[in-house]
Coordinates of C-alpha atoms in Angstrom, one line a residue:
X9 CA -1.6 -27.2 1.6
X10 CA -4.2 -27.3 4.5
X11 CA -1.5 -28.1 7.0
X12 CA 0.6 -24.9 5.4
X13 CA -1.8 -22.3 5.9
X14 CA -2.9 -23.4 9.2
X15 CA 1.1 -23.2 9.8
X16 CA 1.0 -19.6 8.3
X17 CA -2.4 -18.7 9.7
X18 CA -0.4 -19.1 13.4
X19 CA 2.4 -17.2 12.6
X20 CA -0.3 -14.4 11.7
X21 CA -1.7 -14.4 15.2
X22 CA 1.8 -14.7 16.7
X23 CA 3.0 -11.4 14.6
X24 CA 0.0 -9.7 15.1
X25 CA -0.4 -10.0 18.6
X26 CA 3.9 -8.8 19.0
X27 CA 3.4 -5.8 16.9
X28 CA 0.1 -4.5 18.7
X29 CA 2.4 -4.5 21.4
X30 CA 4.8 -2.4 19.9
X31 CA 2.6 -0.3 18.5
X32 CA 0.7 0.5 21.4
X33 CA 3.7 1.0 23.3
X34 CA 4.8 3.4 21.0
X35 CA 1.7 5.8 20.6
X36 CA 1.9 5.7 24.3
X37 CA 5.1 6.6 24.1
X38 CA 4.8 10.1 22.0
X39 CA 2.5 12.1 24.2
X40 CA -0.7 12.7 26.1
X41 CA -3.8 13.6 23.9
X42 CA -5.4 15.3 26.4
X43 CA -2.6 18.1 26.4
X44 CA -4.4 18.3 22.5
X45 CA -7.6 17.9 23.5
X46 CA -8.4 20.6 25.9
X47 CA -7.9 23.9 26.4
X48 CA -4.3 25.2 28.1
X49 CA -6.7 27.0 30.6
X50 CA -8.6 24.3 31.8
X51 CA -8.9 23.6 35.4
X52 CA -7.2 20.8 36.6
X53 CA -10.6 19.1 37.7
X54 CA -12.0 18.7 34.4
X55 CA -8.4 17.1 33.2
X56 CA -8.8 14.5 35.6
X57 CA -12.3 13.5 34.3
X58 CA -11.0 13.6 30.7
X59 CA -8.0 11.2 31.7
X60 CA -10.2 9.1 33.8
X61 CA -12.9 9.0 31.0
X62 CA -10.3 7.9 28.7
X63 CA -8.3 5.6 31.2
X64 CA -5.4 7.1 31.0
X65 CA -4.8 7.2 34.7
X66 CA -4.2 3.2 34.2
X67 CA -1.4 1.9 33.8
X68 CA 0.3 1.0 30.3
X69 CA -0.6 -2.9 31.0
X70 CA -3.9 -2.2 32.2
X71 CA -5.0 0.0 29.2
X72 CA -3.5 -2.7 26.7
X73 CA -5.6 -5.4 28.1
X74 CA -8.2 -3.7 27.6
X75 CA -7.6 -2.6 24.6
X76 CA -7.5 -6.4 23.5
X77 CA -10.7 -6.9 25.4
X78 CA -12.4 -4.3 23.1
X79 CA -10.7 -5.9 19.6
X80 CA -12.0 -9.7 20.5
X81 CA -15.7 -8.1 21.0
X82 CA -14.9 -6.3 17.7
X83 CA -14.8 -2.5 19.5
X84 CA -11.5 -1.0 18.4
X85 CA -12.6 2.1 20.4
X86 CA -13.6 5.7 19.6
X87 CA -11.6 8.7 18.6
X88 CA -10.6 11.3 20.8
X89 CA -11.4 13.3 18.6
X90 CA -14.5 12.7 15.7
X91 CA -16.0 11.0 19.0
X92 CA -17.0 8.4 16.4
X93 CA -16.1 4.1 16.2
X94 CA -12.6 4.3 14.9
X95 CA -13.7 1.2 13.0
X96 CA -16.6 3.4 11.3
X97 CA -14.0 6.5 11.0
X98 CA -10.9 4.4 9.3
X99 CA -13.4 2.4 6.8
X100 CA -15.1 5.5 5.5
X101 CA -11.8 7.0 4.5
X102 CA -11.0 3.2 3.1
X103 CA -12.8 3.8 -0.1
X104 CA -10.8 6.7 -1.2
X105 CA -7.4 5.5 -0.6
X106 CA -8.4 1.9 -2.8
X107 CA -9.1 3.8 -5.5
X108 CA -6.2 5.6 -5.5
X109 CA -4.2 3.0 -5.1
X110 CA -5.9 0.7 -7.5
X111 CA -6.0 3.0 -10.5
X112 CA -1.9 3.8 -9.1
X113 CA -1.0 0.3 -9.3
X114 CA -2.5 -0.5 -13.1
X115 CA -0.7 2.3 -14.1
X116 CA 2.6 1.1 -12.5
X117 CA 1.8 -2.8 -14.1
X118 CA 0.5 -2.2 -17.5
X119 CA 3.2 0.6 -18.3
X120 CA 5.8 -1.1 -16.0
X121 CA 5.8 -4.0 -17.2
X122 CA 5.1 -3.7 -21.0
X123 CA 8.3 -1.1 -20.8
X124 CA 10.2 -3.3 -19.0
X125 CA 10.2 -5.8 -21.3
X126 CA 11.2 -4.4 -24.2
X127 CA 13.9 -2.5 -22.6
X128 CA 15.1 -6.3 -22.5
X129 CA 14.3 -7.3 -25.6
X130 CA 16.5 -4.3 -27.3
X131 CA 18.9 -3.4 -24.5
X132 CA 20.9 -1.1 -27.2
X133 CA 17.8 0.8 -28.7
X134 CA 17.4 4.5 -28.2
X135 CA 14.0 3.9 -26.8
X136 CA 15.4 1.1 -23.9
X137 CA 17.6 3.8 -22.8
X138 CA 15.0 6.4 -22.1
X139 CA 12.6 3.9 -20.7
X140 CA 16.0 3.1 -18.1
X141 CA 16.5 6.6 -17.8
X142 CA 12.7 7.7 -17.2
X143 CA 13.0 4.7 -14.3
X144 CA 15.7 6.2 -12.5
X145 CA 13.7 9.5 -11.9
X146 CA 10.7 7.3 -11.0
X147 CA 13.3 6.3 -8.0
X148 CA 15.1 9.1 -7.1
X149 CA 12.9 12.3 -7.8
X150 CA 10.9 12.8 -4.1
X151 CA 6.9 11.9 -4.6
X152 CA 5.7 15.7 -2.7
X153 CA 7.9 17.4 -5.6
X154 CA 6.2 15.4 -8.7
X155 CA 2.7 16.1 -7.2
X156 CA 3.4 19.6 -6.7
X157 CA 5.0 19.7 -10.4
X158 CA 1.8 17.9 -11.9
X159 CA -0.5 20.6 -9.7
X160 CA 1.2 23.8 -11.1
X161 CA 1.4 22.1 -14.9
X162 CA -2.0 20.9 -15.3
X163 CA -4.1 22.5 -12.5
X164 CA -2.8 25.8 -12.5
X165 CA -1.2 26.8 -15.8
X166 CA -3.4 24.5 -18.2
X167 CA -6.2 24.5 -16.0
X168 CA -7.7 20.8 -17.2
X169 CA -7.3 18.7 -14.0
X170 CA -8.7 19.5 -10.3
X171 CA -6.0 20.4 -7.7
X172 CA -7.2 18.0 -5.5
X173 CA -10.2 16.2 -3.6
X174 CA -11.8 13.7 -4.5
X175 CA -14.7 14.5 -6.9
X176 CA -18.3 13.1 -7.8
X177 CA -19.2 9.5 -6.1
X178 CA -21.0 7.4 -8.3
X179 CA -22.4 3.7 -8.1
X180 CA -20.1 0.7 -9.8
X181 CA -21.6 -2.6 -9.2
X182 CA -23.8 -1.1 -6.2
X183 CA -20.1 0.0 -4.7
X184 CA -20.4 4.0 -4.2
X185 CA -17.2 5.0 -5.8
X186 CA -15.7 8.3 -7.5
X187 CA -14.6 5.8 -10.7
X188 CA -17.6 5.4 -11.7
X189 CA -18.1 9.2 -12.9
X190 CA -15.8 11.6 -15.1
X191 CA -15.2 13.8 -12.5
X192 CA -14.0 11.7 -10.2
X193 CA -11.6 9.8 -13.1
X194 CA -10.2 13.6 -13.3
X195 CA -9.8 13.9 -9.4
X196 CA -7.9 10.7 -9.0
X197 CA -5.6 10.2 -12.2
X198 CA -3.2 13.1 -11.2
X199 CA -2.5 11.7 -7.6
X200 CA -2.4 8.0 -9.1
X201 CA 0.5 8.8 -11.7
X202 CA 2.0 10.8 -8.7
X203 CA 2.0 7.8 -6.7
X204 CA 2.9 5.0 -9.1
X205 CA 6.3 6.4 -10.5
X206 CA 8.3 5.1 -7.7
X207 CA 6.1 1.2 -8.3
X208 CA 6.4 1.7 -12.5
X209 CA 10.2 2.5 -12.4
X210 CA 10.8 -0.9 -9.9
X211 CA 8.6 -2.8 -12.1
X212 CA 10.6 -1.4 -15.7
X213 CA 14.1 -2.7 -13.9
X214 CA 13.2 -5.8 -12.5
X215 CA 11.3 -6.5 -15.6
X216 CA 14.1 -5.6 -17.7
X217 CA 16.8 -7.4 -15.4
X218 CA 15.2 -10.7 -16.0
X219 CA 14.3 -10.0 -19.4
X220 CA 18.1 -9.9 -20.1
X221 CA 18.8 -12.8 -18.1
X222 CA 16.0 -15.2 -19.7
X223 CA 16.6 -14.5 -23.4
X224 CA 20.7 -15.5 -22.9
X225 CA 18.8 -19.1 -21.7
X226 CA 19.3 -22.6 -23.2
X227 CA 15.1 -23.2 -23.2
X228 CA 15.2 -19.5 -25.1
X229 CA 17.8 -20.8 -27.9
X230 CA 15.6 -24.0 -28.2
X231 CA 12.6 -22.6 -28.4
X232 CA 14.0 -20.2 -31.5
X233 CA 15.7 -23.6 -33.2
X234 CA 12.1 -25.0 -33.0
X235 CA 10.7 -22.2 -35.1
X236 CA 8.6 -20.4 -32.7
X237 CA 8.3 -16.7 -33.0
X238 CA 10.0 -14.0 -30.7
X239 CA 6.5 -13.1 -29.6
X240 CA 5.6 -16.5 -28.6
X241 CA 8.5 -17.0 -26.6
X242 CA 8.5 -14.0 -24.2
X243 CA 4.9 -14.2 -23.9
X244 CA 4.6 -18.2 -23.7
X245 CA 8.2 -18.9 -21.3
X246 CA 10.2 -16.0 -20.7
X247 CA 7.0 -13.6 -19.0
X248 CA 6.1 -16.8 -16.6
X249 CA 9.6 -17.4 -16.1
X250 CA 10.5 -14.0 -14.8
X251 CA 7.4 -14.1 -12.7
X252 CA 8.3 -14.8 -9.8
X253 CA 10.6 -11.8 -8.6
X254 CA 7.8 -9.2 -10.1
X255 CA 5.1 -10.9 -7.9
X256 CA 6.9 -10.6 -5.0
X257 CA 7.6 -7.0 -5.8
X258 CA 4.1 -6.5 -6.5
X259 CA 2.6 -7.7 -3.2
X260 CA 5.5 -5.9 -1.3
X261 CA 4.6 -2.2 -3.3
X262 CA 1.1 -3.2 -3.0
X263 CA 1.1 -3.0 0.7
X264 CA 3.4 -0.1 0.7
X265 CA 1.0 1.8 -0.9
X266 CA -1.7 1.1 0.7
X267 CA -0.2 2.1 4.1
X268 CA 2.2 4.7 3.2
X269 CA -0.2 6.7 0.1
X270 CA 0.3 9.3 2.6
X271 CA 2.5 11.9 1.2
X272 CA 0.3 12.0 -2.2
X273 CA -3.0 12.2 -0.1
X274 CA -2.0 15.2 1.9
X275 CA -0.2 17.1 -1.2
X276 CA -3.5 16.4 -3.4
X277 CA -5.9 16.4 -0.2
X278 CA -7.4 13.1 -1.1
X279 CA -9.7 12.4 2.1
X280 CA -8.2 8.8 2.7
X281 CA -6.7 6.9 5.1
X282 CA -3.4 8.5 4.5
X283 CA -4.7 11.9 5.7
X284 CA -6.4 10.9 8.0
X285 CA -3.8 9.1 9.8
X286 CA -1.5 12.0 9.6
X287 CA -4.1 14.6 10.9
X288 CA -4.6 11.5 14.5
X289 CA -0.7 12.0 14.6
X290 CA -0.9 15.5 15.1
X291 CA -3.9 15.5 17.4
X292 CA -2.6 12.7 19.5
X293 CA -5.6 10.8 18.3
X294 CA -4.6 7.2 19.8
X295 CA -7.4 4.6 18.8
X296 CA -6.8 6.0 15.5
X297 CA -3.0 5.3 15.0
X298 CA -3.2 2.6 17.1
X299 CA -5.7 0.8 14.7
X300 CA -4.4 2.1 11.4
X301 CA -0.8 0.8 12.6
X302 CA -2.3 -2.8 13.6
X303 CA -4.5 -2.8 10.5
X304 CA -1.3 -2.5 8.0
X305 CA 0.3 -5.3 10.2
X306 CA -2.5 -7.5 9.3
X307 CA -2.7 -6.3 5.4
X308 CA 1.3 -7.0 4.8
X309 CA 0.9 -10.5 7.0
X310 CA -2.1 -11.7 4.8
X311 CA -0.5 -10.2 1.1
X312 CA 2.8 -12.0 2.1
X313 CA 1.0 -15.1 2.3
X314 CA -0.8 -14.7 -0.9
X315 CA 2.5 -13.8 -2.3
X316 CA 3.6 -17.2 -1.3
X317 CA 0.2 -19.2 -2.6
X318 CA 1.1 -17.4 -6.0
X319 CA 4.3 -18.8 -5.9
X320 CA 3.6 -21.8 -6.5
X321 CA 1.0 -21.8 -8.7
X322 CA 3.3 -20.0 -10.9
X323 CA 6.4 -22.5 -10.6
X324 CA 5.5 -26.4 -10.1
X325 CA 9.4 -26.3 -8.5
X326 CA 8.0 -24.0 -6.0
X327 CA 6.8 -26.5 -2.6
X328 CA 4.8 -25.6 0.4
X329 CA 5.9 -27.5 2.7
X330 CA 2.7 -29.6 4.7
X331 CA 1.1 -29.5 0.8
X332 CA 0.2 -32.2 -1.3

């Protein structure tokens, strides 16, 4: 196991380091921010401060070295425009967009999964095929038109849920979070449903899918001729069996959300990381994108492996290799 993760730990580094290339390259690539920045009627003399203040007037190799220089002494730089630590910018937006994905993901897992299983258990009920049919519009109806649909039903013609923000911050556990007050519960549980239909309808298929599979089984027709109840078999072998495919899903969608929650934050204006990563793009604000791109690099590289350590703790077949 030790020799594994080092192994793993490695690869990290190795992919990290290759995509801060291609990201940096790339928000290089789309534009100068001090076009953004400064007024069309500027004189040329206060430009060339700007870009020399900046270092803009280095070249592409130059500024990426020093870029790195700044990440090993823990300065990812300051943004162009909040003039604030990009570090201190993107983790006080952090907050907001783990709730709302948090409270998005139990909602996709504990009606996704529930659903999914007894749309296996009676393929041929009535109530299988509108769970399957509910599913299919988690995947194909577009997230901005379900949060606009949710806003006008119960923001504007029942009136009984905020429009958007983020509401009251309380204290949970010394954490300052908007779940620990009703307002904020009423803030985020729109923008939470909105963004866990797509994760709920893959969790009722794939849930479904193996359900189907598992109870045609030989251990399944065993486990009956032994006298053990329905219940006690899909909870006891078929859940654990099926497992594995739903985990994988699970840490895939859970990175997804995280980095991509940014349609439902700007359609509910939830001040997260989504947002605020959209309103960088359209200012040109580099350090921002640049450290919100190499940020999600690191959060799909670290989830995949714990995708893989859950692996196999969940099937004994299931072998790291180096492990003992």
């Amino acid at each position: 196991m030790l020799g594994y993760l080092i192994r793993r730990l490695a690869q990290a580094v190795v992919v990290v380091f290759a995509m801060s290339i291609i990201v940096f390259t790339g928000v290089y690539a789309i534009g100068n921010p001090i076009d953004v920045m400064i007024d069309p009627g500027a004189t040329a003399e206060i430009r060339e401060k700007l870009i020399a203040q900046y270092g803009l007037d280095q070249p592409l190799w130059r500024q990426y070295f020093t870029f790195l220089a700044n990440v090993a002494q823990g300065d990812m730089g300051t943004s162009m425009v909040y003039n604030i630590p990009v570090v201190d910018l993107v983790f006080s937006r952090l907050p907001a967009t783990l709730e709302l994905v948090f409270v998005s993901v139990c909602i996709a897992t504990f009606i996704g999964i529930p659903a999914g299983l007894y749309a296996g258990y009676r393929p041929d009920s009535v109530a299988a095929k509108l769970i399957m049919a509910l599913s299919v519009l988690g995947f194909s109806v577009p997230t901005f038109w379900i949060g606009m649909l949710l806003i006008m039903t119960f923001a504007v013609n029942l009136g009984v849920l905020p429009s958007g923000g983020r509401g009251d911050v309380g204290s949970l556990l010394g954490i300052p979070t908007s779940l620990a007050t009703l307002d904020g519960w009423s803030h985020v549980i729109m923008p939470a449903l909105n963004l866990s239909l797509f994760k709920m309808g893959l969790m009722i298929r794939l849930t479904r899918a193996g359900m189907v599979e598992a109870m045609r089984t030989d251990y399944v027709k065993f486990a009956r001729a032994q006298g053990l109840t329905d219940r006690e078999i899909i909870f006891s072998h078929v859940l654990r069996n099926i497992s594995i495919p739903i985990v994988t899903v699970f840490g895939l969608e859970l990175g997804s959300t995280l980095a991509f929650a940014v349609v439902t934050e700007s359609v509910f204006t939830w001040p997260g990381v989504g947002k605020l990563i959209i309103d960088s793009i359209l200012q040109l604000d580099r350090p921002v994108m640049v450290t919100y791109l190499v940020l999600v690099v690191i959060l799909f590289v670290l989830i995949n492996l714990t995708v893989d350590l859950v692996y196999a703790r969940l099937d004994p077949r299931v072998r790291l290799k180096g492990g003992s």
